[in-house]
C-alpha positions as semicolon CSV with decimal commas, in nm:
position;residue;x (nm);y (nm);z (nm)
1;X;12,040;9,396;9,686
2;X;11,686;9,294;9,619
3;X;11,435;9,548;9,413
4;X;11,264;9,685;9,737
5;X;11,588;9,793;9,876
6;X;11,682;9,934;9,574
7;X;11,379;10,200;9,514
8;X;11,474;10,251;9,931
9;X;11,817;10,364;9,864
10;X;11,739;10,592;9,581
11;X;11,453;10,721;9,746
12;X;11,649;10,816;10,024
13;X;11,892;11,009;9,800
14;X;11,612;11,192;9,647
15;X;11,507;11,304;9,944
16;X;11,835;11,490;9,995
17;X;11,877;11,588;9,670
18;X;11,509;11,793;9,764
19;X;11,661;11,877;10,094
20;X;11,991;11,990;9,967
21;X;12,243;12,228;10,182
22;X;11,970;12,274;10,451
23;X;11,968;11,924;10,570
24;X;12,364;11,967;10,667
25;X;12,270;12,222;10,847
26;X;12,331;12,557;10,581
27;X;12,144;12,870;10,641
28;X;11,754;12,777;10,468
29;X;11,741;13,096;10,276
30;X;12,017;13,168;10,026
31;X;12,195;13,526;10,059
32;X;12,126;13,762;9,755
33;X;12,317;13,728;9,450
34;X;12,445;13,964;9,275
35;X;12,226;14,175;9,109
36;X;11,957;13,968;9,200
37;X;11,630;14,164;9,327
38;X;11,493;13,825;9,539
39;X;11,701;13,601;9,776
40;X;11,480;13,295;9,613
41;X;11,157;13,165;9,438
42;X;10,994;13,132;9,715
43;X;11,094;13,510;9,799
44;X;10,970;13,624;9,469
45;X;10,644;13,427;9,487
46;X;10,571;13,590;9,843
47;X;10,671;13,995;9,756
48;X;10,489;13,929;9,389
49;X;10,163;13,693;9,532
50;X;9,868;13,751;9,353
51;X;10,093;13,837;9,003
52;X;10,136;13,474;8,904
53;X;10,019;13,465;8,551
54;X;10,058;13,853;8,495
55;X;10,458;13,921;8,625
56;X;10,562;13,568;8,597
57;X;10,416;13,219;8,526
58;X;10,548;12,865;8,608
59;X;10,492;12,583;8,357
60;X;10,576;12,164;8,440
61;X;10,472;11,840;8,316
62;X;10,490;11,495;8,496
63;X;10,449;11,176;8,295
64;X;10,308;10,934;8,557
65;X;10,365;10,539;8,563
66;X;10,110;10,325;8,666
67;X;10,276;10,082;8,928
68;X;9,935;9,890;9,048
69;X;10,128;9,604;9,101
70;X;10,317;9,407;9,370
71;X;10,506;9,191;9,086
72;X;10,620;9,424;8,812
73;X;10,894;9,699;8,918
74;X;10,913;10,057;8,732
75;X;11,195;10,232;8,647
76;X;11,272;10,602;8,851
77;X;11,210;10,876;8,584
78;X;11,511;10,911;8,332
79;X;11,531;11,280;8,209
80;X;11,334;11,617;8,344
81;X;11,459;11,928;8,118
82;X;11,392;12,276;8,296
83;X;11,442;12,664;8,213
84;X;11,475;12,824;8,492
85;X;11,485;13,197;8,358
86;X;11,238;13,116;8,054
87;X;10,970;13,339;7,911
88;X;11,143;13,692;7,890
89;X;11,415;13,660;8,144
90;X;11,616;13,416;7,930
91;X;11,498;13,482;7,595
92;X;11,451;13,135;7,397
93;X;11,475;12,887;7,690
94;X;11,147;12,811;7,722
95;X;11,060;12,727;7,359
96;X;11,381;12,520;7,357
97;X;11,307;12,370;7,712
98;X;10,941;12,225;7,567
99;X;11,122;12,099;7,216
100;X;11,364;11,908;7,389
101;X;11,131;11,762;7,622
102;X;10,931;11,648;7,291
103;X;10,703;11,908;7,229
104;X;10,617;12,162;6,979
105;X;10,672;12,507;7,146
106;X;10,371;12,658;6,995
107;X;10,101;12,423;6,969
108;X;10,246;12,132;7,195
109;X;10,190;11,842;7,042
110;X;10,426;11,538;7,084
111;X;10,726;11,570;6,818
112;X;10,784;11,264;6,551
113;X;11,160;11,190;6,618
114;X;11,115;10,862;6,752
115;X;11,260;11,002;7,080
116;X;10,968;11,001;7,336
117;X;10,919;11,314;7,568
118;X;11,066;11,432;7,904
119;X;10,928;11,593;8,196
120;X;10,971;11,967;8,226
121;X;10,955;12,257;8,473
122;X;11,003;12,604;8,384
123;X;10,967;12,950;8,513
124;X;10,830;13,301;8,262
125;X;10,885;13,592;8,319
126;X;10,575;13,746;8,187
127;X;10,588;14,132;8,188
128;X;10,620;14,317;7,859
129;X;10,965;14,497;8,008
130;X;11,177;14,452;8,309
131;X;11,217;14,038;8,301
132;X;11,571;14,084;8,374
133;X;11,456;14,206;8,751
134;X;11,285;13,791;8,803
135;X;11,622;13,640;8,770
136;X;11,682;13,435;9,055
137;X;12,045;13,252;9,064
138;X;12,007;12,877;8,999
139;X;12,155;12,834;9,310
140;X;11,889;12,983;9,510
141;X;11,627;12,820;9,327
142;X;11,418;12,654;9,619
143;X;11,054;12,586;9,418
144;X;10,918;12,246;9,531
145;X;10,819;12,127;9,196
146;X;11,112;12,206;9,022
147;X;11,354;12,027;9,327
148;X;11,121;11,727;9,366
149;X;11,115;11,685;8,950
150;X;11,470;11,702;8,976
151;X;11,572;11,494;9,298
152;X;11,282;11,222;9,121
153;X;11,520;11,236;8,800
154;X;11,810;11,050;8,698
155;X;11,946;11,319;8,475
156;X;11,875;11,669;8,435
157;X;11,912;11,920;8,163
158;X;11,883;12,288;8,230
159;X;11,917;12,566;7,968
160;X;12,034;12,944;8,025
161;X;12,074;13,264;7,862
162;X;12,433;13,433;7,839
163;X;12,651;13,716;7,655
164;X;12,941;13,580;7,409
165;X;13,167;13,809;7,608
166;X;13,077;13,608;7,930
167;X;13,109;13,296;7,730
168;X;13,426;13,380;7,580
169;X;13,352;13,252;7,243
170;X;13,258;13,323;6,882
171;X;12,891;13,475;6,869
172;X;12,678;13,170;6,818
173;X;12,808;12,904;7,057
174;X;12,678;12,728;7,382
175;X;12,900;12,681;7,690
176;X;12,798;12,281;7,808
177;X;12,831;12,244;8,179
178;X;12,705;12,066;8,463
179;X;12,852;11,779;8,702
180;X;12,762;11,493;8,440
181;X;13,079;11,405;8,204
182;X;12,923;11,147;8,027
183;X;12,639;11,398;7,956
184;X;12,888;11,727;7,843
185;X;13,067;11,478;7,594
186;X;12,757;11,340;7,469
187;X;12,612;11,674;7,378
188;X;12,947;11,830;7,278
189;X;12,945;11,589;7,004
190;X;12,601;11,641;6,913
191;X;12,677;12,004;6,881
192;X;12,952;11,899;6,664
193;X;12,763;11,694;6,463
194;X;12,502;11,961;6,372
195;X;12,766;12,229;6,336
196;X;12,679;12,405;6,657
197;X;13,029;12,593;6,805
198;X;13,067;12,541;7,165
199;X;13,296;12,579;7,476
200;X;13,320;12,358;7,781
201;X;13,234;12,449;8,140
202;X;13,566;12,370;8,272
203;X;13,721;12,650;8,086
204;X;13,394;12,913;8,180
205;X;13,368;12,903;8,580
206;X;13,066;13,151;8,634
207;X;12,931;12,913;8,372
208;X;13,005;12,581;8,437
209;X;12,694;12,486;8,624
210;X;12,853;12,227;8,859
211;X;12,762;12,377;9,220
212;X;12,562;12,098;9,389
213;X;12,304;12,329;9,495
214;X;12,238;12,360;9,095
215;X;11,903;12,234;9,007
216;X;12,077;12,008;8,712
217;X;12,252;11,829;8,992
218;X;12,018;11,770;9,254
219;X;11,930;11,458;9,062
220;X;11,915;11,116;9,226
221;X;12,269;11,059;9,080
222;X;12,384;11,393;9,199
223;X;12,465;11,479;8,823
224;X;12,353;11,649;8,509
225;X;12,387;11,867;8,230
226;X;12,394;12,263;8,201
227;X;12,378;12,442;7,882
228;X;12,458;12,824;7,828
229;X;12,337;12,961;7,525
230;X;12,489;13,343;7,365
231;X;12,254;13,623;7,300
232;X;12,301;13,560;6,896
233;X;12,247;13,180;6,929
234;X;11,973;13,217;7,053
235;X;11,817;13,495;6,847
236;X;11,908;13,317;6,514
237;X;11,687;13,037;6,612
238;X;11,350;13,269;6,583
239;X;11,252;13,449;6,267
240;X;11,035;13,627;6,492
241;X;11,206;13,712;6,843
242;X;10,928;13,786;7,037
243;X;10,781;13,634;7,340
244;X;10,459;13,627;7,149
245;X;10,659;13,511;6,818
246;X;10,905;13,309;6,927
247;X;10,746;13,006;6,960
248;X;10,598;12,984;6,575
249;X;10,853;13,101;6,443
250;X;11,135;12,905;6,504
251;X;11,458;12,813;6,218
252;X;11,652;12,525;6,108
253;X;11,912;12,613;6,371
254;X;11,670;12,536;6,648
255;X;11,543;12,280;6,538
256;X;11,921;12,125;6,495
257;X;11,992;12,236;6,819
258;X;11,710;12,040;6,956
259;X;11,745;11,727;6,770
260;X;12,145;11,775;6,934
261;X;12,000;11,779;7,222
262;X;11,769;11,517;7,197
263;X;11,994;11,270;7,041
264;X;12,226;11,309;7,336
265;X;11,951;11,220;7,620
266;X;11,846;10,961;7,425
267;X;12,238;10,802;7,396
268;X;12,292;10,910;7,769
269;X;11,956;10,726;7,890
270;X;12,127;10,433;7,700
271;X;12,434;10,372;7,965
272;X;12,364;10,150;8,244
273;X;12,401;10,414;8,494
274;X;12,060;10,554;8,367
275;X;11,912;10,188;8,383
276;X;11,856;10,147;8,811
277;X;11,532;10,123;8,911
């Protein structure tokens, strides 16, 4: 297969991964979860327009490659990282979402790990009480950045907020999910490398993060990684758990957590899966 036909392919799957359910003919706008107060993002931004930046905020980056030639070929994007209940929906995801891309949450500049940085894409919520109401089920997540970043990806990793009763484990643990075996084991043994407890998706259903329709899978390869992080994990990584604190204030634990994290894209972005162009 020459290189043109290549990029053709993929770029045909990425345009389905962006299309998703709809394109085999699924009903366009998702039904409610439950307990969810909007059917979508784009239901949300419509019934809250005008309150971006007060209620709720969206934050991405895109590294761009400069392909000015006809002779040199450029590798499709490796690894986009997103939170999509960050700010004070999910408390802690987006601090950890711009650390494992390769920044530092407060002040943003690059980290010194030797490990690059990532796209990201994330959604706040912003108010000072009631975040819990902008939760909208990864499953209905239909915001154009965030599915183009993804379906433009090779790999995905999303982070989440849960309860160690809905986790079904000790405290401080993470449940690893999402489609991508290669990418669970990879982090699993991160996590067990830093001394981070955790509990695979298989064995967590409502957690598992391997729907299709799941942001961390609508990836060119149809595959990623989801992780579920407990209440207590995720407050012992913040000597101040704020919204306002959060993000200077973070411990040792996040920043093994990260490094986890980090060390596992990197490995993963090794395997010649993640190589195609």
């Amino acid at each position: 297969m020459t290189l043109t036909s290549r990029r053709a392919v993929l770029s045909a799957l990425a345009a389905a991964a962006v299309a998703g359910p709809a394109a085999a003919g699924a009903t366009a706008t998702p039904a409610h979860a439950a307990g969810d107060a909007y059917r979508s993002n784009s239901d949300l931004y419509t019934r809250l327009a005008g309150q971006e930046g007060v209620q709720f905020g969206r934050r991405y980056r895109r590294h761009g490659y400069a392909d000015g030639s006809e002779s040199l070929g450029y590798p499709y994007h490796r690894t986009t990282v997103m939170a999509l209940h960050g700010g004070g929906v999910e408390m802690g995801t987006s601090e950890l979402c711009l650390a494992i891309a390769g920044y530092h949450p407060k002040t943003l500049a690059p980290l010194q790990d030797g490990r690059g940085a990532h796209d990201y894409w994330m959604f706040e919520g912003l108010r000072s009480s009631g975040n819990s109401e902008l939760h909208v089920t990864s499953t209905n997540c239909d915001d154009r950045v965030a599915l183009s970043m993804a379906a433009s990806s090779l790999n995905v990793l999303s982070l989440h907020g849960c309860t160690a009763a809905q986790a079904g484990t000790v405290p401080r643990a993470v449940v690893v999910g999402g489609r991508s075996t290669r990418f669970r084991s990879l982090l699993k043994a991160e996590f067990d490398t830093v001394g981070i407890a955790w509990r695979d998706g298989s064995e967590v259903p409502a957690l598992a993060g391997v729907d299709p329709d799941n942001p961390c899978n609508r990836t060119m390869l149809g595959k990623g990684g989801q992780l579920e992080l407990t209440t207590e994990l995720r407050a012992a990584m913040f000597a101040v758990n704020t919204r306002a604190g959060r993000a200077g204030s973070t411990t040792d634990l996040f920043d093994a957590f990260v490094g986890a994290c980090r060390a596992a894209i990197a490995r993963l972005e090794q395997d010649p899966e993640q190589a195609v162009l």
